[in-house]
Short mmCIF file of N, CA and C in Angstrom, two decimals:
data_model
loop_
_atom_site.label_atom_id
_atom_site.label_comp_id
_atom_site.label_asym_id
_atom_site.label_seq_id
_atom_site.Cartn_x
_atom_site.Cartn_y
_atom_site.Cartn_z
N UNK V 811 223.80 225.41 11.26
CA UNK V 811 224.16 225.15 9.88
C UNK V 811 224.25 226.51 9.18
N UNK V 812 225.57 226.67 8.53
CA UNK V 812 225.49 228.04 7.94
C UNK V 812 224.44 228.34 6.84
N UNK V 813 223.80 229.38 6.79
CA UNK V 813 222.91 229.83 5.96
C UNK V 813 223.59 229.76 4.55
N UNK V 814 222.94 229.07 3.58
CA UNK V 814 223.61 229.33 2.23
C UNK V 814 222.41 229.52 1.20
N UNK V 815 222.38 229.91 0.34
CA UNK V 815 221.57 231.16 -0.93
C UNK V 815 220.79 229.71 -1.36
N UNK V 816 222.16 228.68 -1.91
CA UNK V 816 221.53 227.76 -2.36
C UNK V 816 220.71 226.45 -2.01
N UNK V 817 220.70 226.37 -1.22
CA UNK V 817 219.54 225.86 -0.10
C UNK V 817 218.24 225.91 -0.35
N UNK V 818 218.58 227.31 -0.07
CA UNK V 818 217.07 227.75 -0.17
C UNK V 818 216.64 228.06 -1.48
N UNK V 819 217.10 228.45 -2.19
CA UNK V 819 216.77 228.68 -3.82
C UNK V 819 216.18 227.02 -4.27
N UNK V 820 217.44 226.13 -3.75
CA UNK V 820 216.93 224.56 -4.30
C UNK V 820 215.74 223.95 -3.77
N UNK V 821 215.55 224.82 -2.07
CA UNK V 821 214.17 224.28 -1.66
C UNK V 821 212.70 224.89 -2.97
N UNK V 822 213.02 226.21 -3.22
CA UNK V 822 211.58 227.13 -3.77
C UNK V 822 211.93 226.33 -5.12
N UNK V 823 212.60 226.10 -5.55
CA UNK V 823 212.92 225.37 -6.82
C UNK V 823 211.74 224.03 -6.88
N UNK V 824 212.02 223.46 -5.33
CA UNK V 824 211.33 222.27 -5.47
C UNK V 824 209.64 222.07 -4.65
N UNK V 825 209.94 223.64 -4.61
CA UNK V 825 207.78 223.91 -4.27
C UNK V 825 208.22 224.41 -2.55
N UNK V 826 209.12 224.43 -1.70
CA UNK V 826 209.02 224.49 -0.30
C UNK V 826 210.12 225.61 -0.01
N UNK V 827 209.07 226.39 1.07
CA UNK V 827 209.92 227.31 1.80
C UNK V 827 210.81 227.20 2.55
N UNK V 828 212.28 227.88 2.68
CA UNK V 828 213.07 227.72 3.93
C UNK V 828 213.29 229.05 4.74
N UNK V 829 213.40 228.41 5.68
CA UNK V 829 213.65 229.53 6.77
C UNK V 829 214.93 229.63 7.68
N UNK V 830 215.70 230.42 8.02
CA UNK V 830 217.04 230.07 8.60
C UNK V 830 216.58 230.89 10.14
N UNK V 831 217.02 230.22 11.26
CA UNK V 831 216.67 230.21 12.60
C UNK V 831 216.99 232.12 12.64
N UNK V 832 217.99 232.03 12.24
CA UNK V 832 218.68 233.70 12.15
C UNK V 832 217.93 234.72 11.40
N UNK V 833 217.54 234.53 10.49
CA UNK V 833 216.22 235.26 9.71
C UNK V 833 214.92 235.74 10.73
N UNK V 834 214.80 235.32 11.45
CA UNK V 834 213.66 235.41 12.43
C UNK V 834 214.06 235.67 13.84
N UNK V 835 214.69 236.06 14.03
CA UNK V 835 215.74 236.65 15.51
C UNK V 835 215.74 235.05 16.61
N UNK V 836 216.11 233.83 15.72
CA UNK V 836 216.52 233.02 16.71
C UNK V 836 217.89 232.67 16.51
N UNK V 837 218.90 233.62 15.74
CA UNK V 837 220.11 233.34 15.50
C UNK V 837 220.96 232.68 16.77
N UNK V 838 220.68 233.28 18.32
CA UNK V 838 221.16 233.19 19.27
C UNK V 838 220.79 232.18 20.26
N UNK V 839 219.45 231.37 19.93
CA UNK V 839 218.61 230.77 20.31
C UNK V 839 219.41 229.17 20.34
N UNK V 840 218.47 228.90 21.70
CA UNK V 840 219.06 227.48 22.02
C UNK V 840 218.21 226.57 21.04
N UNK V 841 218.66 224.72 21.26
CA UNK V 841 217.66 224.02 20.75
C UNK V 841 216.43 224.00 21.11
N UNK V 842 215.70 224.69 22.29
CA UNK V 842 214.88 224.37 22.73
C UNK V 842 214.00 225.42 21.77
N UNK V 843 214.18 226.49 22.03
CA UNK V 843 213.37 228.12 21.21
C UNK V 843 213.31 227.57 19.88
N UNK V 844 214.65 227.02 19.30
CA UNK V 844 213.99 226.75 17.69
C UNK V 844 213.27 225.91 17.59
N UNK V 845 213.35 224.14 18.25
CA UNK V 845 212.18 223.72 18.34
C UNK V 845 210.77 223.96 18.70
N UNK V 846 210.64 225.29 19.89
CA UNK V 846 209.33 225.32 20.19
C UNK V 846 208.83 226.25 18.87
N UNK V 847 209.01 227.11 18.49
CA UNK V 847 209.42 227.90 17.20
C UNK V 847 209.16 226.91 15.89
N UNK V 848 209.43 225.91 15.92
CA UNK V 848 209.09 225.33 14.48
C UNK V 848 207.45 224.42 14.71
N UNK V 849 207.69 224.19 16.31
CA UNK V 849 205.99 223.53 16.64
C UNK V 849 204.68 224.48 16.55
N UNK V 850 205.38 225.46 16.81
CA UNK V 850 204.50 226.74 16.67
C UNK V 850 203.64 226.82 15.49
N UNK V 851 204.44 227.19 14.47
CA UNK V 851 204.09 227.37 13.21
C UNK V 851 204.02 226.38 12.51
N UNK V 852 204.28 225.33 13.06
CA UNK V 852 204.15 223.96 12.36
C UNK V 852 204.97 223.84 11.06
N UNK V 853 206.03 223.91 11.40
CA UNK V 853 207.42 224.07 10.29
C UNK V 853 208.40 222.87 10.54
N UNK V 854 208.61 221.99 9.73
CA UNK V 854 209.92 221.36 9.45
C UNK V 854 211.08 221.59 10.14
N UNK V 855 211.71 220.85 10.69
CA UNK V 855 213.24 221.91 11.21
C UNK V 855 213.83 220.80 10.65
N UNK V 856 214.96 221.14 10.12
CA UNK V 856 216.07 220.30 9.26
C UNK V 856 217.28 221.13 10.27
N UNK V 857 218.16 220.19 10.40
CA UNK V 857 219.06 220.64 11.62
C UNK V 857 220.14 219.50 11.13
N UNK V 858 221.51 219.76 11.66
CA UNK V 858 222.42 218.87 11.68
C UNK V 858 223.01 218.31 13.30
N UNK V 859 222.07 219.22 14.43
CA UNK V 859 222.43 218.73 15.37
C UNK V 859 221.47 217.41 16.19
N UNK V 860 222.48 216.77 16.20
CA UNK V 860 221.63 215.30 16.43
C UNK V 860 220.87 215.46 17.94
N UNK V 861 221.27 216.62 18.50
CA UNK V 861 220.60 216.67 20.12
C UNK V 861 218.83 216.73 19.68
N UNK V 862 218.83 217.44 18.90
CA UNK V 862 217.06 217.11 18.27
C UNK V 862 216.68 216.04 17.70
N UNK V 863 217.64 214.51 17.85
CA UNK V 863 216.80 213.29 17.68
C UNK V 863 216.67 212.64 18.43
N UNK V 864 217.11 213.36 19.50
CA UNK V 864 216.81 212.83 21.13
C UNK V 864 215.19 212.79 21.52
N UNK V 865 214.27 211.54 20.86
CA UNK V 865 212.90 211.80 20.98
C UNK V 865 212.56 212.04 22.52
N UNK V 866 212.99 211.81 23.31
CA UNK V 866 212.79 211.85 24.83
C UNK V 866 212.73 213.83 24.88
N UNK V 867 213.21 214.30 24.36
CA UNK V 867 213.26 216.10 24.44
C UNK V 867 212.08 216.39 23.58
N UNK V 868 212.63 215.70 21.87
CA UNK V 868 211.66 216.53 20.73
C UNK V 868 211.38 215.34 20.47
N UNK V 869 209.82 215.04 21.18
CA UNK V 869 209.04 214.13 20.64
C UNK V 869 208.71 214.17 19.29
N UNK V 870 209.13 213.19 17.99
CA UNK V 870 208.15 213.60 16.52
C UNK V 870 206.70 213.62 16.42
N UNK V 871 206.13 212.97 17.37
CA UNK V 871 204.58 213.53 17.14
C UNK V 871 204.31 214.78 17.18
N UNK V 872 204.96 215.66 18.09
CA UNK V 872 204.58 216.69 18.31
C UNK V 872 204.53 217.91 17.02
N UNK V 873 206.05 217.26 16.34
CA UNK V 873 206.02 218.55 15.38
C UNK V 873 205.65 218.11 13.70
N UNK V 874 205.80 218.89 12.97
CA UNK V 874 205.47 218.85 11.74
C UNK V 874 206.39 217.52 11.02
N UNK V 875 207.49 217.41 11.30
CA UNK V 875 208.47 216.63 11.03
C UNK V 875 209.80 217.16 11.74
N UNK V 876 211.01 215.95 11.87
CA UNK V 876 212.52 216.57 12.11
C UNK V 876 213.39 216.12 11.04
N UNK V 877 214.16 216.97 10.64
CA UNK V 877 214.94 216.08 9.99
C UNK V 877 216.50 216.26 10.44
N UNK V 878 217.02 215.44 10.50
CA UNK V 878 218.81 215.63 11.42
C UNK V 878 219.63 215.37 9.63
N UNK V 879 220.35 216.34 9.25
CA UNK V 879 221.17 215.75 8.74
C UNK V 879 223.01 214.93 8.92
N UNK V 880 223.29 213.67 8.44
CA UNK V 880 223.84 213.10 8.75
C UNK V 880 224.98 213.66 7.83
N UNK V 881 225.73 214.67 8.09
CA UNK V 881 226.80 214.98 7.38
C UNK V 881 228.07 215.39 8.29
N UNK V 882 229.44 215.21 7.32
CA UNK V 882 231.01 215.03 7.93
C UNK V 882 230.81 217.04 8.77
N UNK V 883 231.52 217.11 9.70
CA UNK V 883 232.11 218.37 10.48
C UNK V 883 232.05 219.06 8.73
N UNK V 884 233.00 218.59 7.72
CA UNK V 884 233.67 219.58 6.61
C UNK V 884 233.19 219.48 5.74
N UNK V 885 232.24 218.91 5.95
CA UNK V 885 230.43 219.04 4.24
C UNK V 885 230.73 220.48 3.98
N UNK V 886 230.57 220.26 2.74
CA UNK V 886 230.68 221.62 1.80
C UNK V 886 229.07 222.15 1.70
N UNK V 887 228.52 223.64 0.68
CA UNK V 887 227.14 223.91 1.25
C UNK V 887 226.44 223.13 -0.18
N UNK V 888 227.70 222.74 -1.23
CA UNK V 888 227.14 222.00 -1.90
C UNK V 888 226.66 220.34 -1.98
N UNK V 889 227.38 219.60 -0.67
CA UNK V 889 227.12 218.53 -0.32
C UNK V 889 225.60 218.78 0.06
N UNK V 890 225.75 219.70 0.93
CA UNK V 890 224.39 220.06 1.49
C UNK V 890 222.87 220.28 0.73
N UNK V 891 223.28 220.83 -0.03
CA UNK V 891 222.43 221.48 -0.80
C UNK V 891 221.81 220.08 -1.92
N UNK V 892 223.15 219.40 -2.08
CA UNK V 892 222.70 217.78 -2.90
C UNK V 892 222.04 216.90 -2.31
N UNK V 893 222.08 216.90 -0.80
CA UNK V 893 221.27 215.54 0.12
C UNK V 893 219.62 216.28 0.27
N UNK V 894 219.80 217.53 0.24
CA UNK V 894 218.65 218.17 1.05
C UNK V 894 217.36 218.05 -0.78
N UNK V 895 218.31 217.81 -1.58
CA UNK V 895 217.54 217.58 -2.77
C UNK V 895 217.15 216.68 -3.33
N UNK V 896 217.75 215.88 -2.73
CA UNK V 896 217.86 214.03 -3.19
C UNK V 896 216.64 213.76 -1.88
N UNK V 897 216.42 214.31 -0.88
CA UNK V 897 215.70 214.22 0.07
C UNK V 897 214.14 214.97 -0.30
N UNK V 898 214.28 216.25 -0.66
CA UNK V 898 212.62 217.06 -1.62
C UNK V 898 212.16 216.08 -2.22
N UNK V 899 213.49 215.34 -3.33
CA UNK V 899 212.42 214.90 -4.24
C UNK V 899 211.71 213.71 -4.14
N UNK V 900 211.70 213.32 -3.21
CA UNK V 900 210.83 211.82 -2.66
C UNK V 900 210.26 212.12 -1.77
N UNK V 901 208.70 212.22 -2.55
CA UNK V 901 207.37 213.11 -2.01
C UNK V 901 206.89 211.82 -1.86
N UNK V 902 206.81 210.80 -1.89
CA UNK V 902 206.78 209.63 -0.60
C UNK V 902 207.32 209.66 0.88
N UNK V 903 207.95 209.95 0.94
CA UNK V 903 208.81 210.06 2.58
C UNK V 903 208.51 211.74 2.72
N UNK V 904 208.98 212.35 2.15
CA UNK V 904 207.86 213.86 2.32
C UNK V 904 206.16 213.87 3.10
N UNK V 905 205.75 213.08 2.19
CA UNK V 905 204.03 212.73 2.90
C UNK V 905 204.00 212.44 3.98
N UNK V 906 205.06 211.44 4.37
CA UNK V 906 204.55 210.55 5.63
C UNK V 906 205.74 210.97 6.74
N UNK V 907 206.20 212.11 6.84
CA UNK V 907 207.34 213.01 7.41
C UNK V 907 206.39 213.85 9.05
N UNK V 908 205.14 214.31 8.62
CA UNK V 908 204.43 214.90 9.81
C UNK V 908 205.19 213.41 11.11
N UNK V 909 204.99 214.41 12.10
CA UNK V 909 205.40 213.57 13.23
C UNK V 909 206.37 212.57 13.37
N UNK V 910 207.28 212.79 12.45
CA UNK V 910 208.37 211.81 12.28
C UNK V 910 209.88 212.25 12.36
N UNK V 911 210.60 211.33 12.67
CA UNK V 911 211.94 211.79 13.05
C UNK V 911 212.65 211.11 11.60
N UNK V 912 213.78 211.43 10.82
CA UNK V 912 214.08 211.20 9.64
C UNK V 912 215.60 211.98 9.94
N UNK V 913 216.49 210.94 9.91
CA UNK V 913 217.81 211.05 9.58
C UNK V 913 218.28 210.55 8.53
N UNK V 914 218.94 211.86 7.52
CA UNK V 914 219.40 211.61 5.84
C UNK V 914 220.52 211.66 6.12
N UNK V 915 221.60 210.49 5.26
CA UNK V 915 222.62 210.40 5.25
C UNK V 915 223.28 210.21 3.89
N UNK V 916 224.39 210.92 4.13
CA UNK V 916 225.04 210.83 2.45
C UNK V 916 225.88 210.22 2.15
N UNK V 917 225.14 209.65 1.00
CA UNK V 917 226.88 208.45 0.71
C UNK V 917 227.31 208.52 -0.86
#
């Protein structure tokens, strides 16, 4: 997912850090390194590739949460940036996100 400013500005906006795989020298990195990488540190991975809701690979118990987003090939970074906010702000499903697999979809 391309790195965009506003993302992450809208995450610290809404109390939570983001991190882009590339920021941390996993730009080149398969699914496997960023997942072991987010179990590590016990970090969230928000991803648009659905190969990480393959629970048989990335079990959700294991990590902090997954989240796959469900968006078109030609989502703009402002589509993006609108689901991933409509998604912060329901600190209900936020809470209960540890060990869980969570696919957001936009309509």
């Amino acid at each position: 997912m391309p790195t965009c400013l506003g993302q992450r500005r809208e995450a610290l906006k809404l109390g939570h850090e983001a991190l882009d795989a590339r920021d941390i020298g996993l730009g080149g990195a398969n699914d496997h390194q960023i997942a072991a990488y987010a179990k590590e540190h016990h970090l969230v991975l928000i991803t648009r590739d659905f190969d990480l809701s393959d629970v048989r690979n990335y079990p959700p118990p294991e990590y902090a949460g997954i989240i796959v987003l469900a968006l078109q090939d030609d989502a703009t970074s402002v589509t993006v940036v609108r689901l991933m906010e409509s998604f912060l702000l329901q600190s209900q499903l936020l809470s209960h996100l540890n060990g869980r697999l969570a696919i957001v979809e936009f309509w």
